[in-house]
Tab-separated table of C-alpha atoms in Angstrom:
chain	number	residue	atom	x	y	z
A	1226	UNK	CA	164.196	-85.501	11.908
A	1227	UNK	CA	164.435	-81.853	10.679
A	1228	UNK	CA	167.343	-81.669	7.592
A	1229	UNK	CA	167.432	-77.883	7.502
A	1230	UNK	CA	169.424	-75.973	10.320
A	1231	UNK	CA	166.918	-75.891	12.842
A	1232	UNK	CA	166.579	-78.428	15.244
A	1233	UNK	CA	163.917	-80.836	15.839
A	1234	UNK	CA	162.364	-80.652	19.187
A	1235	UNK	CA	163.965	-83.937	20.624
A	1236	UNK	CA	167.264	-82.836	19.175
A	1237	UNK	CA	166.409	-79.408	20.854
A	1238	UNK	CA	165.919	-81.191	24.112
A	1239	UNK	CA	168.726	-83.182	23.755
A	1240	UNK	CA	170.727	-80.287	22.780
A	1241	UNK	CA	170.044	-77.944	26.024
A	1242	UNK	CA	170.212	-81.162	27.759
A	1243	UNK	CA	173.878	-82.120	26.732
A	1244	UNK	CA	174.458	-78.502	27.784
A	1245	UNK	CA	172.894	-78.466	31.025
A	1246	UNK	CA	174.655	-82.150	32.150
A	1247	UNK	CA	178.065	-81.581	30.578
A	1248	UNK	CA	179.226	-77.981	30.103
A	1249	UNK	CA	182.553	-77.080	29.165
A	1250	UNK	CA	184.172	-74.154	29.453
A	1251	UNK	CA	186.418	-72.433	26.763
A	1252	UNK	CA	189.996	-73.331	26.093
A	1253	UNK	CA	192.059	-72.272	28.492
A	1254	UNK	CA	193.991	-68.614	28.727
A	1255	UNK	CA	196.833	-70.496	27.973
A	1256	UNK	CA	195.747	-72.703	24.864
A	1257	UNK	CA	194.546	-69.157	23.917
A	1258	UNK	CA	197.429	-67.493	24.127
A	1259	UNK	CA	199.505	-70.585	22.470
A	1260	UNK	CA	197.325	-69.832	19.787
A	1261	UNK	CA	197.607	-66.303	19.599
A	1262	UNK	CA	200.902	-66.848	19.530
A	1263	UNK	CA	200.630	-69.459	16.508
A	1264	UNK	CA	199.024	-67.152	14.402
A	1265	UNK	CA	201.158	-64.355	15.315
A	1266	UNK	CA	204.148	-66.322	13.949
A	1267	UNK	CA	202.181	-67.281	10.653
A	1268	UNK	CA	202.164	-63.763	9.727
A	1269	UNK	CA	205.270	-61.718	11.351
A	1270	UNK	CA	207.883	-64.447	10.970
A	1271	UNK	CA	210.170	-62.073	9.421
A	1272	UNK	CA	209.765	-59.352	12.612
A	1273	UNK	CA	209.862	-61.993	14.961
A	1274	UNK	CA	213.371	-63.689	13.442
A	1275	UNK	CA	214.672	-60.681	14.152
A	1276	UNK	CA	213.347	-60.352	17.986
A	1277	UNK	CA	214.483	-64.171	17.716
A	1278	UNK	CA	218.351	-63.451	16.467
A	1279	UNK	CA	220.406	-64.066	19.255
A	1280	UNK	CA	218.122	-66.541	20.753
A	1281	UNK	CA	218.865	-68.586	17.102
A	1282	UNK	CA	222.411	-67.569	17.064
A	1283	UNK	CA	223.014	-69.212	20.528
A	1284	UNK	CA	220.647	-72.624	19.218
A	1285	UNK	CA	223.075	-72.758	16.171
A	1286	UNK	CA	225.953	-72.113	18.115
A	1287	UNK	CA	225.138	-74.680	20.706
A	1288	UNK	CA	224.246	-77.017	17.984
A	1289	UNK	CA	227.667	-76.635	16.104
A	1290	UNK	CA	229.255	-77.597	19.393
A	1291	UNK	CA	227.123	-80.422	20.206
A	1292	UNK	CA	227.891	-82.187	16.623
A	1293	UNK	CA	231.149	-81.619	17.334
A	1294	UNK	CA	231.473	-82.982	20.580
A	1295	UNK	CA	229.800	-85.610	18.791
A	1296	UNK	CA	232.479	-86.028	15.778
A	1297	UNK	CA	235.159	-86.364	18.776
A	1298	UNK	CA	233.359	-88.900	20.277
A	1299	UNK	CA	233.080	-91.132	17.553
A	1300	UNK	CA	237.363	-91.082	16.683
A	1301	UNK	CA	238.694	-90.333	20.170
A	1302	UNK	CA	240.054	-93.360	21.596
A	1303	UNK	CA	238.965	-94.430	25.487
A	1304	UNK	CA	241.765	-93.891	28.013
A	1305	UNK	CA	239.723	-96.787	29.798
A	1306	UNK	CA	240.807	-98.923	27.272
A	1307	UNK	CA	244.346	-97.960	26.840
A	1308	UNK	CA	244.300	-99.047	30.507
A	1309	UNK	CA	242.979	-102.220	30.016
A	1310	UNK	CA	245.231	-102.998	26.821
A	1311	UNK	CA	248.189	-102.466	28.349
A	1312	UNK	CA	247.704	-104.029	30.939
A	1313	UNK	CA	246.682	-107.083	28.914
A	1314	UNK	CA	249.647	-106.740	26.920
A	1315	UNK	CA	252.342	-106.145	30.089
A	1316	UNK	CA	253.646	-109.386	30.796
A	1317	UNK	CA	254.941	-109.775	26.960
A	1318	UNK	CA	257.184	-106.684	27.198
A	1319	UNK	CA	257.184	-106.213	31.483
A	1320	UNK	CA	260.257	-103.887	31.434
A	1321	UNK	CA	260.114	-102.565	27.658
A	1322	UNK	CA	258.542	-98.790	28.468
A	1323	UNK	CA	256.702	-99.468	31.930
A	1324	UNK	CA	255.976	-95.294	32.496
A	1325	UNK	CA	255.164	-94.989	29.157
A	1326	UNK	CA	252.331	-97.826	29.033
A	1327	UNK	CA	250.951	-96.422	32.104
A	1328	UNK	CA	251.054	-92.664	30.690
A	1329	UNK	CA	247.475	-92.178	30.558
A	1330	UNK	CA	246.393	-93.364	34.291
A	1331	UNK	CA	249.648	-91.110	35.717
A	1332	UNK	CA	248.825	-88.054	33.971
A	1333	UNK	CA	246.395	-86.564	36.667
A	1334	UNK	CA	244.112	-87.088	39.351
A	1335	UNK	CA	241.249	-86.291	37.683
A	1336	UNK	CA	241.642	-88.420	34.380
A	1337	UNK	CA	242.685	-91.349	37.000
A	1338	UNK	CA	239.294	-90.923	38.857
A	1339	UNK	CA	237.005	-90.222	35.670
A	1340	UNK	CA	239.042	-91.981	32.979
A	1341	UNK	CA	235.663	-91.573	30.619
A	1342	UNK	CA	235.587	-88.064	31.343
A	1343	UNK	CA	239.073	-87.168	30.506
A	1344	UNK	CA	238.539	-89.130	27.393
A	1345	UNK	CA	235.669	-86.434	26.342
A	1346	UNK	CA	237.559	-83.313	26.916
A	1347	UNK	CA	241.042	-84.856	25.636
A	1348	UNK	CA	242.317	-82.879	22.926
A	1349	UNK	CA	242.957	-83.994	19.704
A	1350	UNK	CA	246.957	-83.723	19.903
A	1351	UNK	CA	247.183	-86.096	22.396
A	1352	UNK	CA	245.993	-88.722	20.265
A	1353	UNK	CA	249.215	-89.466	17.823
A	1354	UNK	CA	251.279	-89.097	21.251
A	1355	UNK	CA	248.883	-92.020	23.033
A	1356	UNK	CA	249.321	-94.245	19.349
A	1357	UNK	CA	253.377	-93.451	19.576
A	1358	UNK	CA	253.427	-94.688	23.217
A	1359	UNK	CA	250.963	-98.040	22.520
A	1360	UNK	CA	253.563	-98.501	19.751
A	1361	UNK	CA	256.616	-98.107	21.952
A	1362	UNK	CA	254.837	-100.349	24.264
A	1363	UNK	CA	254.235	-103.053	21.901
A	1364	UNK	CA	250.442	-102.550	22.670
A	1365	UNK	CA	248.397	-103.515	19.282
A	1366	UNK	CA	244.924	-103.742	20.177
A	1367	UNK	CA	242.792	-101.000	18.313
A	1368	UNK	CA	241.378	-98.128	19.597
A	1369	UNK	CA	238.054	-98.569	21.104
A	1370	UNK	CA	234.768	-97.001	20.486
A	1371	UNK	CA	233.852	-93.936	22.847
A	1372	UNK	CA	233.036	-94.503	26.241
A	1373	UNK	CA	229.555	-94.078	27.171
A	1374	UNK	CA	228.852	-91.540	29.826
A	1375	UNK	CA	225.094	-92.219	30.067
A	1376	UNK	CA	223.969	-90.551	27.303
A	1377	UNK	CA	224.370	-87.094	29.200
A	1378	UNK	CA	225.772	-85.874	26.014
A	1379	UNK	CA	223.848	-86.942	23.925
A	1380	UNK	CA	222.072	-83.741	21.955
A	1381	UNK	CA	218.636	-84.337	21.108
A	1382	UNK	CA	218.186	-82.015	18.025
A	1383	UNK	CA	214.856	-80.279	18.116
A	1384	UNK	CA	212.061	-82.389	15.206
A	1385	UNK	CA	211.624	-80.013	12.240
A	1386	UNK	CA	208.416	-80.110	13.657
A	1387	UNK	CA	208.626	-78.693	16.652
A	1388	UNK	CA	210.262	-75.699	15.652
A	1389	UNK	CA	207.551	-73.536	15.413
A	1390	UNK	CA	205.998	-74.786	18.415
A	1391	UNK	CA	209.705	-73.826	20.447
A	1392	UNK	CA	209.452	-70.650	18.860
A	1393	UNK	CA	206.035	-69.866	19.869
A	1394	UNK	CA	206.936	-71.107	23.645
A	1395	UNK	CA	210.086	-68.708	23.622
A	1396	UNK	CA	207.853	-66.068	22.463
A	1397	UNK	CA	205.268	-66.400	25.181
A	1398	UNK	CA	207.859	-66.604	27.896
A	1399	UNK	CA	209.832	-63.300	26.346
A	1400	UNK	CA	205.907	-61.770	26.341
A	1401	UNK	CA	205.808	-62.512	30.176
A	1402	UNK	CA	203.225	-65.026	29.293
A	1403	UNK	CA	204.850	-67.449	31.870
A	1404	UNK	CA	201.467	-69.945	32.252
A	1405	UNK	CA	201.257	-70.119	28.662
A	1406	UNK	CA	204.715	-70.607	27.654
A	1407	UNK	CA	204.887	-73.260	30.423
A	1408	UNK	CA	202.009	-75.109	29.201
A	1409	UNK	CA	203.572	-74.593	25.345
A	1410	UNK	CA	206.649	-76.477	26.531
A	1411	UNK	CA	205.104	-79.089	28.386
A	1412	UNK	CA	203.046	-79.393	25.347
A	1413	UNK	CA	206.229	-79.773	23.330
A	1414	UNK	CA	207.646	-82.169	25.945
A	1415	UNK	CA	204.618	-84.798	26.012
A	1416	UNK	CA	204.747	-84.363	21.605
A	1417	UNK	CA	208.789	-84.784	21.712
A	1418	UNK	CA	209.850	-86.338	24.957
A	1419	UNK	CA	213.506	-85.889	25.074
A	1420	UNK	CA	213.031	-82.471	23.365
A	1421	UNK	CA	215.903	-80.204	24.467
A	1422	UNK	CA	214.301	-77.081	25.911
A	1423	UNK	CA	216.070	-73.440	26.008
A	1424	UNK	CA	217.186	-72.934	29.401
A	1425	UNK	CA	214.840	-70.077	30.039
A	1426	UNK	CA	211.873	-72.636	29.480
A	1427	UNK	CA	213.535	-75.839	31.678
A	1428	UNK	CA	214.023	-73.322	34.380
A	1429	UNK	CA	210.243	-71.739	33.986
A	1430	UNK	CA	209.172	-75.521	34.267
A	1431	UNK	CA	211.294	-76.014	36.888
A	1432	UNK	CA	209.442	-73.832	38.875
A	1433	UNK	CA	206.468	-74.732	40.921
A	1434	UNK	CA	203.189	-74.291	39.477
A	1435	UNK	CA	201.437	-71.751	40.947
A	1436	UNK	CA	198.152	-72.309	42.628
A	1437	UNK	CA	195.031	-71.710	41.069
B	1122	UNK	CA	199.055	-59.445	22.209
B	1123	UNK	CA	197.532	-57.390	24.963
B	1124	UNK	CA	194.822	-55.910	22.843
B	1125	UNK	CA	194.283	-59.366	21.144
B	1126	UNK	CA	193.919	-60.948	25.014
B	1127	UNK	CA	191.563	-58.009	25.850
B	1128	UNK	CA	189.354	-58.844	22.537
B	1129	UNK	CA	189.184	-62.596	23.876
B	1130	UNK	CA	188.629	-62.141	27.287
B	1131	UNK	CA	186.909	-63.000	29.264
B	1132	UNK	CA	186.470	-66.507	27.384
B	1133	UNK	CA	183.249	-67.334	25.444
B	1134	UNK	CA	181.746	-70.630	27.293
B	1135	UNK	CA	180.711	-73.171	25.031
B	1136	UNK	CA	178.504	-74.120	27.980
B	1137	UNK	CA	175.211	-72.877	28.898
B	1138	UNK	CA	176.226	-69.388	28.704
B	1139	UNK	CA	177.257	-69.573	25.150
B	1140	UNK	CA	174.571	-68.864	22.145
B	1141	UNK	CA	172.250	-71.433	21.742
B	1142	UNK	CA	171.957	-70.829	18.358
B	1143	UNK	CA	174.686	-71.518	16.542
B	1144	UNK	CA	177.370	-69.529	14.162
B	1145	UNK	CA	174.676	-66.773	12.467
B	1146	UNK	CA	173.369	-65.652	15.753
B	1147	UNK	CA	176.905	-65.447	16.494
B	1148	UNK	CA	177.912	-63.777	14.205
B	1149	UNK	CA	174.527	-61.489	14.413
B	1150	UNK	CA	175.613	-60.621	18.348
B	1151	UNK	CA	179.418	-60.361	17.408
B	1152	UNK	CA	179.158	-57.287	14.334
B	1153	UNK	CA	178.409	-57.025	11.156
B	1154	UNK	CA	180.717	-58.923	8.983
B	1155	UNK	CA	180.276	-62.307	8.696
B	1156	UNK	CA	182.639	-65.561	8.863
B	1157	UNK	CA	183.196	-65.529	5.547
B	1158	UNK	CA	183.924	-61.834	5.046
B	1159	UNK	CA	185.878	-62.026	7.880
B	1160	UNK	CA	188.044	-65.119	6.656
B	1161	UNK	CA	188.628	-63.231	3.378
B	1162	UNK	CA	189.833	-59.863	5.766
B	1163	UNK	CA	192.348	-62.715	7.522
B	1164	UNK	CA	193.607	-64.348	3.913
B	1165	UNK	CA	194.433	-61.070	3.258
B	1166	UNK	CA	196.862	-60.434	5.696
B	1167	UNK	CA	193.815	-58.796	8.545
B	1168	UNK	CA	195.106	-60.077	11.554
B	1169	UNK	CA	192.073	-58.395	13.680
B	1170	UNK	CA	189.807	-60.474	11.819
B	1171	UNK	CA	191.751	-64.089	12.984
B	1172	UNK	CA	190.871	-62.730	16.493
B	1173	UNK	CA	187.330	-62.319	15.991
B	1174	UNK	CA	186.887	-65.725	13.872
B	1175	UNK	CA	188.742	-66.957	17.039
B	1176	UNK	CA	186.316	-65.650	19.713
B	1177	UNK	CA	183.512	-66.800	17.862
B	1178	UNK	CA	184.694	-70.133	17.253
B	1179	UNK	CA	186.904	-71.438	19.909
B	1180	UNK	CA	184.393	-72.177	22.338
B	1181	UNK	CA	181.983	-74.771	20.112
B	1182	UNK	CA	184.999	-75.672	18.562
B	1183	UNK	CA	186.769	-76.904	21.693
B	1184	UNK	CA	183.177	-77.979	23.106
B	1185	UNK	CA	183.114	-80.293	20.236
B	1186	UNK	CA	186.354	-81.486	20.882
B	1187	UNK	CA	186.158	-82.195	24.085
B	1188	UNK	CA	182.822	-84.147	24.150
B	1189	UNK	CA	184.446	-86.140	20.846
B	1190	UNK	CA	187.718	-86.997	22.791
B	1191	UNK	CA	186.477	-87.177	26.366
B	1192	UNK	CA	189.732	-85.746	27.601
B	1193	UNK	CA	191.190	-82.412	28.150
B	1194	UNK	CA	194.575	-83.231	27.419
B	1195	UNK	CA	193.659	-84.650	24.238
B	1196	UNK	CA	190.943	-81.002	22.923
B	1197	UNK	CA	193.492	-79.186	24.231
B	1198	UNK	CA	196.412	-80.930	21.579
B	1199	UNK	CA	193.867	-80.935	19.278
B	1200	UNK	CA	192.275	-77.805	19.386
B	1201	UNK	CA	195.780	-76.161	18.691
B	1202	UNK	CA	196.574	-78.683	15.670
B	1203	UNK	CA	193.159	-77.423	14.121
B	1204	UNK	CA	194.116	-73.491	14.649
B	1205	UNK	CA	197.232	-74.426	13.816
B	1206	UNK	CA	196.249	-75.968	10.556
B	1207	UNK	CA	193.560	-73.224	9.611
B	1208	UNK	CA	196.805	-70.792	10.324
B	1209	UNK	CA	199.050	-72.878	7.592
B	1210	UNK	CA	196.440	-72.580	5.133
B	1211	UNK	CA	194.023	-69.611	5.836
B	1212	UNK	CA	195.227	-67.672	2.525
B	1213	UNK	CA	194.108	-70.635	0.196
B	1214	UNK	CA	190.430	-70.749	1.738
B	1215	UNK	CA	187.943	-69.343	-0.699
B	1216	UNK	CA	184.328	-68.729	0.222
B	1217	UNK	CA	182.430	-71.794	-1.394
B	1218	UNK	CA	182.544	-73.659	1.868
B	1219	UNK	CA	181.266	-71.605	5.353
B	1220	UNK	CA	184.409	-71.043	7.326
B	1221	UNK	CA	183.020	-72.879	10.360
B	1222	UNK	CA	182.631	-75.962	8.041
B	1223	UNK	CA	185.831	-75.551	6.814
B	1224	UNK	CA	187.371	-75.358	10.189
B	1225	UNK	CA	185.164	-78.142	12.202
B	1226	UNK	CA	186.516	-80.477	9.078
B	1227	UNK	CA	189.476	-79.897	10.231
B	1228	UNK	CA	188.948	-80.964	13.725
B	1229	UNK	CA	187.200	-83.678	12.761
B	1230	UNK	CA	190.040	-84.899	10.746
B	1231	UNK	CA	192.177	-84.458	13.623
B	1232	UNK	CA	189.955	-86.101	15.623
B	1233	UNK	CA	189.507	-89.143	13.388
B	1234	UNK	CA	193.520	-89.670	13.158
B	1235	UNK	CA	193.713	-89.716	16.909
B	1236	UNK	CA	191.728	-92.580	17.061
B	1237	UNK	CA	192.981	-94.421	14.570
B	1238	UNK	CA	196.497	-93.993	16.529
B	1239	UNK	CA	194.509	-94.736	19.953
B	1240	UNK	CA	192.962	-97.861	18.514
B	1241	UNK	CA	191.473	-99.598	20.629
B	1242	UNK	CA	189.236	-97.303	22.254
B	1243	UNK	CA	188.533	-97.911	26.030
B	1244	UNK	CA	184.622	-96.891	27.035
B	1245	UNK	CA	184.838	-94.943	29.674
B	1246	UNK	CA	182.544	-96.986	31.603
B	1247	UNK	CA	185.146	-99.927	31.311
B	1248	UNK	CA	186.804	-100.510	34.729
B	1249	UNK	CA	189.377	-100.346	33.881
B	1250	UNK	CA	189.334	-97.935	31.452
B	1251	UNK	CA	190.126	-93.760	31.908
B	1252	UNK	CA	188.298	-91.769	34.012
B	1253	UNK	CA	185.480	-90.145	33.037
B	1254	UNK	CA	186.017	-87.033	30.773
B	1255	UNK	CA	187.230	-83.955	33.102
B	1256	UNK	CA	184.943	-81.266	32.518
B	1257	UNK	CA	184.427	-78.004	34.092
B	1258	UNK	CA	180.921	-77.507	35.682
B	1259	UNK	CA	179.717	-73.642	35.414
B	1260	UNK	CA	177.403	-73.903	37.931
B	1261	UNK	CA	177.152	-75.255	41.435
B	1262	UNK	CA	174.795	-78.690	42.044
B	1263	UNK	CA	171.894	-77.440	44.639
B	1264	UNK	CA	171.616	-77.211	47.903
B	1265	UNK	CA	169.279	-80.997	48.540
B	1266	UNK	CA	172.194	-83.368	48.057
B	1267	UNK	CA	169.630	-86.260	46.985
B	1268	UNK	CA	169.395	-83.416	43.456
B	1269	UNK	CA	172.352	-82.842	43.507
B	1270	UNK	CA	173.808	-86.381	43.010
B	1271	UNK	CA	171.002	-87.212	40.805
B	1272	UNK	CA	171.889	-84.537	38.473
B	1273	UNK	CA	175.525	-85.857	38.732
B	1274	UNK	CA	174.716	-89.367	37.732
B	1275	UNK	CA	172.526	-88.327	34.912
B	1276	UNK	CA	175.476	-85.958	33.514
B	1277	UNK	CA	177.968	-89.113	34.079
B	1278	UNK	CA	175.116	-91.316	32.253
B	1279	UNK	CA	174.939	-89.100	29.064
B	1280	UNK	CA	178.947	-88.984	28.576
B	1281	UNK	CA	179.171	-92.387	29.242
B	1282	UNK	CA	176.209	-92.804	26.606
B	1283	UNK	CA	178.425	-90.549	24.232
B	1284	UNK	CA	181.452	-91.986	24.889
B	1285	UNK	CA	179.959	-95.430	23.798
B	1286	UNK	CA	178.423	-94.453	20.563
B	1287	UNK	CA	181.016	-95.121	17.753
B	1288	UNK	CA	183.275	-92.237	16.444
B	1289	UNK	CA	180.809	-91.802	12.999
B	1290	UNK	CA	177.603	-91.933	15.156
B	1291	UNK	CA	179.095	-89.714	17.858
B	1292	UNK	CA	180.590	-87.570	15.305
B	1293	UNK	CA	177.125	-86.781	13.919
B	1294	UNK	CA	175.467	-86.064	16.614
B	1295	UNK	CA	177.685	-83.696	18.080
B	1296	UNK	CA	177.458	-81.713	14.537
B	1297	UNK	CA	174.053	-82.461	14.784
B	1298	UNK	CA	173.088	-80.884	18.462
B	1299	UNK	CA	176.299	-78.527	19.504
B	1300	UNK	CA	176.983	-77.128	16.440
B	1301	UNK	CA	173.454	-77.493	14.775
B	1302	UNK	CA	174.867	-78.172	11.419
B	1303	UNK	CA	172.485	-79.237	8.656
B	1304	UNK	CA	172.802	-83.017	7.468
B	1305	UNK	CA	174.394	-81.072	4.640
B	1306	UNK	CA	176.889	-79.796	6.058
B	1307	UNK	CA	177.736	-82.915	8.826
B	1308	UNK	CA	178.027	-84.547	5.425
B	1309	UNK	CA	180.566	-81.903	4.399
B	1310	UNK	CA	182.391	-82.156	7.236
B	1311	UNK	CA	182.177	-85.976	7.612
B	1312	UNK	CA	183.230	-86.861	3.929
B	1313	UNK	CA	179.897	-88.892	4.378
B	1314	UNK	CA	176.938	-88.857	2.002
B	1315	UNK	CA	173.508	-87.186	3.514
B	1316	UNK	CA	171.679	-90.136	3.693
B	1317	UNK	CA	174.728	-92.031	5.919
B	1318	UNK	CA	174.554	-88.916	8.191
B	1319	UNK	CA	170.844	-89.295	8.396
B	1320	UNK	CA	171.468	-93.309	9.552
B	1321	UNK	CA	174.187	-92.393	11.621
B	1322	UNK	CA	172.058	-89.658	13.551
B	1323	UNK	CA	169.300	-92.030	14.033
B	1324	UNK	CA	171.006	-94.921	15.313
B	1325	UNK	CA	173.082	-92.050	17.625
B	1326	UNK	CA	169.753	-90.747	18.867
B	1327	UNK	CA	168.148	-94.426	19.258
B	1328	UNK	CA	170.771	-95.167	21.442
B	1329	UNK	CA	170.909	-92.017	23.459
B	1330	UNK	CA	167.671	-92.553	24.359
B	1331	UNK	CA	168.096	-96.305	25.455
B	1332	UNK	CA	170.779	-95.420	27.600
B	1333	UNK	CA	168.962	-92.332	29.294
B	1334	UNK	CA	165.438	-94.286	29.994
């Protein structure tokens, strides 16, 4: 077996061999131009932030809102549960503040057909109002944890990680580089499942691939 | 990005149409400068210079890839955590390694953590196992069907032969006959000493030839 650079003539054989039974092309335009774009944002990041500004502004923005929808969550008592409290706690004081008790359920038609809902968008002043009236009512039992709605509110922050990566999707997609920036985010979705895409990119890989 | 798609395209094959030889005669057919002039250009802030490392290496480098992983899916992820890697840390390379040592170490790396993650590998002549590796065929099997399959089933016969050497063995071989590195630099690349390349080839080659009669 040769050691130098050249090969031996069964490694040669074997070599065009290999070749001949198992080509493979190049990567594909798209890895290429995920690449491309890779590089691109090694070396411009400062040019490209600025491209990127409102795109970052609306990430942050969407971000501050998410943790606080989040915060709310976590100290806003369930409506559900003032239901079921009061309720529980009716026949010891039956005619002590009846309309009060029942406040929550009677306040709309919406809250009374998605009590969970109404607890998410309740505002915060309504809270000490709700305490006074489980007061008047005699109603003790603590406020519960948030309801769960399924997790459809959940925000999935985007891994450290994957930052660069998102960027380099977005970039593509502003680019017109639709194939590539689709198979970026797809990319980013099999690394991250869960990964919460910019809207421009879910609805690009909403679309149906096109036929090649 | 237009004139850097322009520069790539249309895509090097790593296939029979690519250079036999391997990165000098590249490098001979591609200009002047070589990798490691051209890696210096890129540390210092040439961004034409990535592009042409990256036409002349993307195609063995994603060949070797692919015939280490045996799936697209998987050269594909990995073939953009190596660029993306030489990217992160093209400014600190210094010429006392070749670049396309420098950058197939990478891969390898890459390649090694995968299947340490994948543990245990599947052959993919196990039933149950994945389907063969997808690869794109350049050119079309003859017109006499009896050739045609024959050629098919020795092509599925050598990948199945590669797929069931063990990572080190397969690793060296691939160095060895796509990339036509010396035992030097497999060694370099491997973190192995020369001699274990030498064993590893052996046994690789020993075995290839079993398996294809």
């Amino acid at each position: 077996m040769s050691a130098g650079p050249g090969l031996g003539r069964e490694e040669a054989a074997l070599a065009a061999r290999l070749r001949r039974q198992w080509p493979v092309s190049g990567p594909s335009e798209a890895l290429d131009q995920a690449v491309l774009a890779r590089a691109g944002t090694a070396r411009g990041a400062r040019r490209r932030t600025r491209a990127r500004l409102p795109w970052l502004l609306a990430s942050a923005a969407a971000a501050v809102l998410a943790v606080g929808t989040v915060l709310r969550l976590a100290v806003a008592p369930a409506p559900t549960d003032d239901i079921l409290a009061t309720e529980a706690a009716a026949p010891a004081a039956p005619a002590a503040t009846p309309a009060a008790a029942r406040q929550p359920v009677a306040s709309g038609g919406a809250e009374t057909a998605a009590p969970e809902r109404s607890a998410l968008r309740a505002p915060a002043a309504t809270q000490p109002v709700q305490a006074a009236e489980r007061q008047a009512a005699g109603v003790t039992a603590p406020p519960s944890p948030p309801a769960d709605d399924g997790g459809a509110r959940q925000a999935v922050a985007v891994p450290a990680a994957a930052e660069a990566e998102l960027a380099a999707a977005v970039a593509l997609l502003e680019a017109g580089q639709d194939a590539a920036a689709a198979a970026a985010a797809r990319t980013l979705l099999r690394r991250w499942p869960g990964i919460e895409l910019p809207e421009p990119l879910q609805a690009l890989l909403a679309e149906p691939a096109p036929v090649e | 990005m237009i004139a850097a798609t322009a520069l790539l395209m249309p895509h090097a094959s790593a296939g029979a149409g690519a250079g036999r030889r391997c990165y000098p005669s590249a490098m001979a057919a591609d200009g002047d400068s070589s990798d490691e002039q051209l890696a210096l250009a890129w540390a210092g802030g040439d961004q034409a210079a990535f592009l042409r490392l990256y036409a002349r290496h993307k195609g063995r480098l994603y060949a070797f890839l692919l015939r280490s992983l045996g799936r697209r899916d998987a050269a594909d992820d990995c073939f953009q955590d190596t660029w993306a890697r030489a990217i992160a840390a093209h400014r600190r390379w210094r010429p006392q390694a070749r670049f396309s040592t420098w950058l197939l170490q990478i891969a390898h790396n890459l390649v090694v953590d995968r299947f340490r993650r994948q543990r245990p590998m599947v052959s993919i002549d196990d039933g149950d196992g994945p389907a063969p590796p997808p690869v794109l065929v350049d050119g079309q099997p003859g017109s006499d069907p009896a050739a045609a399959h024959e050629a098919l089933e020795q092509g599925r016969r050598l990948r199945a032969a590669i797929a069931a050497l063990p990572l080190e063995q397969r690793t060296a071989l691939l160095l060895r006959l796509d990339a036509e590195l010396s035992l030097e630099e497999i060694a370099e690349v491997t973190g192995a000493g020369r001699e274990t390349v030498k064993s590893r080839l052996r046994y690789a080659m020993d075995k290839l030839r079993e398996a294809m009669g």
